[in-house]
Short mmCIF file of C-alpha atoms in Angstrom, two decimals:
data_model
loop_
_atom_site.label_atom_id
_atom_site.label_comp_id
_atom_site.label_asym_id
_atom_site.label_seq_id
_atom_site.Cartn_x
_atom_site.Cartn_y
_atom_site.Cartn_z
CA TYR A 1407 77.98 94.36 210.39
CA PRO A 1408 76.78 92.70 207.18
CA PRO A 1409 78.81 93.53 204.11
CA ARG A 1410 77.50 96.17 201.78
CA PRO A 1411 76.98 95.25 198.07
CA MET A 1412 80.00 97.11 196.85
CA ASP A 1413 82.43 96.57 199.73
CA ALA A 1414 84.76 94.21 197.83
CA LEU A 1415 84.90 96.49 194.88
CA LEU A 1416 85.64 99.74 196.83
CA VAL A 1417 88.11 98.24 199.34
CA SER A 1418 89.91 96.36 196.49
CA THR A 1419 90.22 99.54 194.36
CA ALA A 1420 91.43 101.71 197.17
CA ALA A 1421 93.94 99.17 198.55
CA VAL A 1422 95.61 98.56 195.19
CA ALA A 1423 95.46 102.18 194.06
CA ILE A 1424 97.24 103.28 197.25
CA ALA A 1425 99.76 100.37 197.31
CA GLU A 1426 100.62 100.78 193.70
CA ILE A 1427 102.00 104.36 194.13
CA GLY A 1428 105.75 103.98 193.91
CA ASP A 1429 105.64 100.27 193.07
CA LYS A 1430 107.93 98.89 190.42
CA THR A 1431 104.98 98.56 187.99
CA MET A 1432 104.49 102.31 188.32
CA LEU A 1433 108.10 102.76 187.53
CA LEU A 1434 107.58 100.39 184.57
CA ALA A 1435 104.68 102.57 183.42
CA LEU A 1436 106.88 105.64 183.56
CA ILE A 1437 109.58 103.91 181.49
CA LEU A 1438 107.13 102.62 178.91
CA ALA A 1439 105.46 106.06 178.59
CA ALA A 1440 108.92 107.70 177.96
CA ARG A 1441 109.99 104.87 175.50
CA TYR A 1442 106.84 104.47 173.43
CA ARG A 1443 104.98 107.83 173.80
CA GLN A 1444 101.67 105.99 172.98
CA PRO A 1445 99.78 106.55 176.22
CA TRP A 1446 96.45 104.95 175.33
CA ALA A 1447 98.14 101.81 173.98
CA ILE A 1448 100.06 101.51 177.23
CA VAL A 1449 97.02 102.07 179.37
CA ALA A 1450 95.14 99.40 177.40
CA GLY A 1451 98.02 97.06 177.89
CA ILE A 1452 98.06 97.77 181.65
CA ALA A 1453 94.36 97.12 181.73
CA VAL A 1454 94.53 93.71 179.92
CA ALA A 1455 97.57 92.43 181.79
CA THR A 1456 96.17 93.51 185.17
CA LEU A 1457 92.75 91.86 184.55
CA ALA A 1458 94.38 88.58 183.47
CA ASN A 1459 96.98 88.50 186.28
CA HIS A 1460 94.53 89.57 189.02
CA ALA A 1461 91.82 87.23 187.75
CA LEU A 1462 94.28 84.32 188.33
CA ALA A 1463 95.31 85.77 191.68
CA GLY A 1464 91.74 86.31 192.75
CA TRP A 1465 90.82 82.67 191.77
CA ALA A 1466 93.86 81.50 193.80
CA GLY A 1467 92.67 83.54 196.79
CA ALA A 1468 89.10 82.19 196.53
CA TRP A 1469 90.43 78.59 196.06
CA VAL A 1470 92.65 78.93 199.27
CA ALA A 1471 89.64 80.26 201.11
CA SER A 1472 87.62 77.31 200.20
CA MET A 1473 90.31 74.84 201.24
CA VAL A 1474 91.13 75.99 204.87
CA SER A 1475 89.11 76.44 207.93
CA PRO A 1476 87.57 79.82 208.52
CA GLU A 1477 89.81 80.40 211.64
CA ALA A 1478 92.96 79.48 209.83
CA LEU A 1479 91.92 81.60 206.89
CA LYS A 1480 91.21 84.53 209.28
CA TRP A 1481 94.74 84.44 210.80
CA GLY A 1482 96.24 83.82 207.40
CA VAL A 1483 94.64 86.83 205.97
CA VAL A 1484 95.79 88.88 209.05
CA ALA A 1485 99.35 87.77 208.61
CA CYS A 1486 99.28 88.52 204.84
CA PHE A 1487 97.78 91.87 205.20
CA ALA A 1488 100.38 92.72 207.95
CA ALA A 1489 103.21 91.39 205.60
CA VAL A 1490 101.88 93.48 202.71
CA ALA A 1491 101.87 96.51 205.08
CA ALA A 1492 105.46 95.96 206.02
CA TRP A 1493 106.46 95.25 202.36
CA THR A 1494 104.78 98.45 201.20
CA LEU A 1495 107.20 100.48 203.29
CA ILE A 1496 110.11 99.28 201.23
CA PRO A 1497 110.61 101.39 198.14
CA ASP A 1498 110.72 99.57 194.77
CA LYS A 1499 113.39 100.30 192.16
CA MET A 1500 113.63 99.47 188.63
CA ASP A 1501 116.75 99.95 186.52
CA GLU A 1502 116.47 100.92 182.88
CA ASP A 1503 118.01 97.55 182.15
CA ASP A 1504 115.02 95.81 183.79
CA ALA A 1505 112.53 97.45 181.58
CA PRO A 1506 111.48 95.84 178.28
CA LYS A 1507 113.28 97.00 175.23
CA PRO A 1508 111.19 98.60 172.42
CA SER A 1509 109.29 95.80 170.72
CA ARG A 1510 108.57 95.40 167.04
CA PHE A 1511 105.03 94.39 168.19
CA GLY A 1512 104.24 97.89 169.52
CA ALA A 1513 103.53 99.44 172.81
CA PHE A 1514 100.28 97.54 173.58
CA LEU A 1515 101.78 94.15 173.34
CA ALA A 1516 105.01 95.15 175.00
CA THR A 1517 103.02 96.80 177.89
CA THR A 1518 100.68 93.69 178.27
CA VAL A 1519 103.46 91.24 178.45
CA ALA A 1520 105.69 93.22 180.70
CA PHE A 1521 102.99 94.21 183.08
CA PHE A 1522 101.80 90.62 183.39
CA ILE A 1523 105.28 89.27 184.07
CA VAL A 1524 106.32 92.17 186.43
CA GLU A 1525 103.09 91.84 188.39
CA ILE A 1526 103.85 88.18 189.26
CA GLY A 1527 104.70 87.96 192.95
CA ASP A 1528 104.30 91.77 193.30
CA LYS A 1529 102.66 93.10 196.38
CA THR A 1530 99.59 94.06 194.50
CA GLN A 1531 99.25 90.63 193.25
CA ILE A 1532 99.59 89.21 196.78
CA ALA A 1533 97.10 91.80 197.89
CA THR A 1534 94.71 90.55 195.32
CA VAL A 1535 95.10 86.93 196.51
CA VAL A 1536 94.36 88.11 200.08
CA LEU A 1537 91.46 90.32 199.15
CA ALA A 1538 89.84 87.48 197.16
CA ALA A 1539 90.16 85.18 200.12
CA LYS A 1540 88.48 87.81 202.29
CA TYR A 1541 85.86 89.42 200.13
CA HIS A 1542 83.13 88.22 197.89
CA PRO A 1543 82.12 88.27 195.01
CA LEU A 1544 85.27 87.43 193.25
CA TRP A 1545 84.53 89.61 190.18
CA GLN A 1546 84.33 92.75 192.46
CA VAL A 1547 87.82 91.99 193.86
CA VAL A 1548 89.25 91.44 190.44
CA VAL A 1549 87.63 94.51 188.88
CA GLY A 1550 88.43 96.53 191.93
CA THR A 1551 92.18 95.74 191.99
CA SER A 1552 92.39 96.24 188.24
CA LEU A 1553 90.76 99.67 188.65
CA GLY A 1554 93.11 100.46 191.41
CA MET A 1555 96.02 99.67 189.09
CA LEU A 1556 94.66 101.99 186.47
CA LEU A 1557 93.83 104.73 188.91
CA ALA A 1558 97.50 104.73 189.97
CA ASN A 1559 99.24 104.08 186.68
CA GLY A 1560 96.92 105.81 184.16
CA PRO A 1561 97.81 109.36 185.16
CA VAL A 1562 101.48 108.38 185.24
CA VAL A 1563 101.32 107.11 181.68
CA LEU A 1564 99.25 109.99 180.46
CA LEU A 1565 101.38 112.68 182.09
CA GLY A 1566 104.59 110.81 181.34
CA HIS A 1567 107.75 111.27 183.33
CA ARG A 1568 107.13 115.08 183.44
CA TYR A 1569 105.67 115.03 186.88
CA ALA A 1570 107.12 111.85 188.25
CA ASP A 1571 109.49 113.56 190.58
CA ARG A 1572 106.59 115.37 192.20
CA LEU A 1573 104.70 112.28 193.30
CA PRO A 1574 104.69 112.00 197.15
CA LEU A 1575 106.03 108.43 197.04
CA LYS A 1576 107.12 108.32 200.68
CA ALA A 1577 103.73 109.54 202.00
CA ALA A 1578 101.92 107.13 199.63
CA ARG A 1579 104.00 104.11 200.91
CA TYR A 1580 103.06 105.15 204.54
CA ALA A 1581 99.40 105.50 203.58
CA ALA A 1582 99.31 102.20 201.91
CA ALA A 1583 101.09 100.45 204.83
CA ALA A 1584 98.64 102.05 207.19
CA LEU A 1585 95.72 100.83 205.08
CA PHE A 1586 97.02 97.25 205.05
CA ALA A 1587 97.85 97.38 208.63
CA ALA A 1588 94.15 98.66 209.35
CA LEU A 1589 92.77 95.85 207.21
CA ALA A 1590 94.85 93.31 209.09
CA ALA A 1591 93.51 94.79 212.44
CA TRP A 1592 90.03 94.80 211.23
CA VAL A 1593 90.11 91.23 210.09
CA ALA A 1594 91.64 90.16 213.37
CA VAL A 1595 88.99 91.96 215.36
CA ARG A 1596 85.92 91.44 213.07
CA GLY A 1597 86.82 88.06 211.36
CA LEU A 1598 85.99 87.10 207.82
CA GLY A 1599 82.32 87.92 207.69
CA GLY A 1600 82.56 89.76 204.33
#
């Protein structure tokens, strides 16, 4: 089937929003919300950091896609989606000591720097690389993965740690793993036509 105009945006948003639940960056969002109590500054910092980080990751994925044969790319994407599916099943943990200390530069800058750094090598960043190798246009992947990050972390920041213990983290990890496994199977069967 030919790709629909917004496939990259929708798949990227859903994949990262689900994968982010219970991720260490969500735990970081909880800690920052409790520490600074400036929810909109924290959400803005998450948005800026994620757009920058995922733009670099997306560019890397598109570059890799242009450098390897379509068949090698197909099986690389399958392997990466399968690896992210397995990785998603492992719960992330973050100690208070790992979180940034209150910054004299404020919640926005502390969040921007912390999220950019913590997202390096994270499963959602790897997922962005893989999604950018699979889907086009690149801007939809970057915007989609960034929206997914905000959809997952925005409510956590806005509601603070008050409801954190009520999040169905285990179910979310299984749903995210199933989504990435389904994406791996879909690419294996359908190829990289998108």
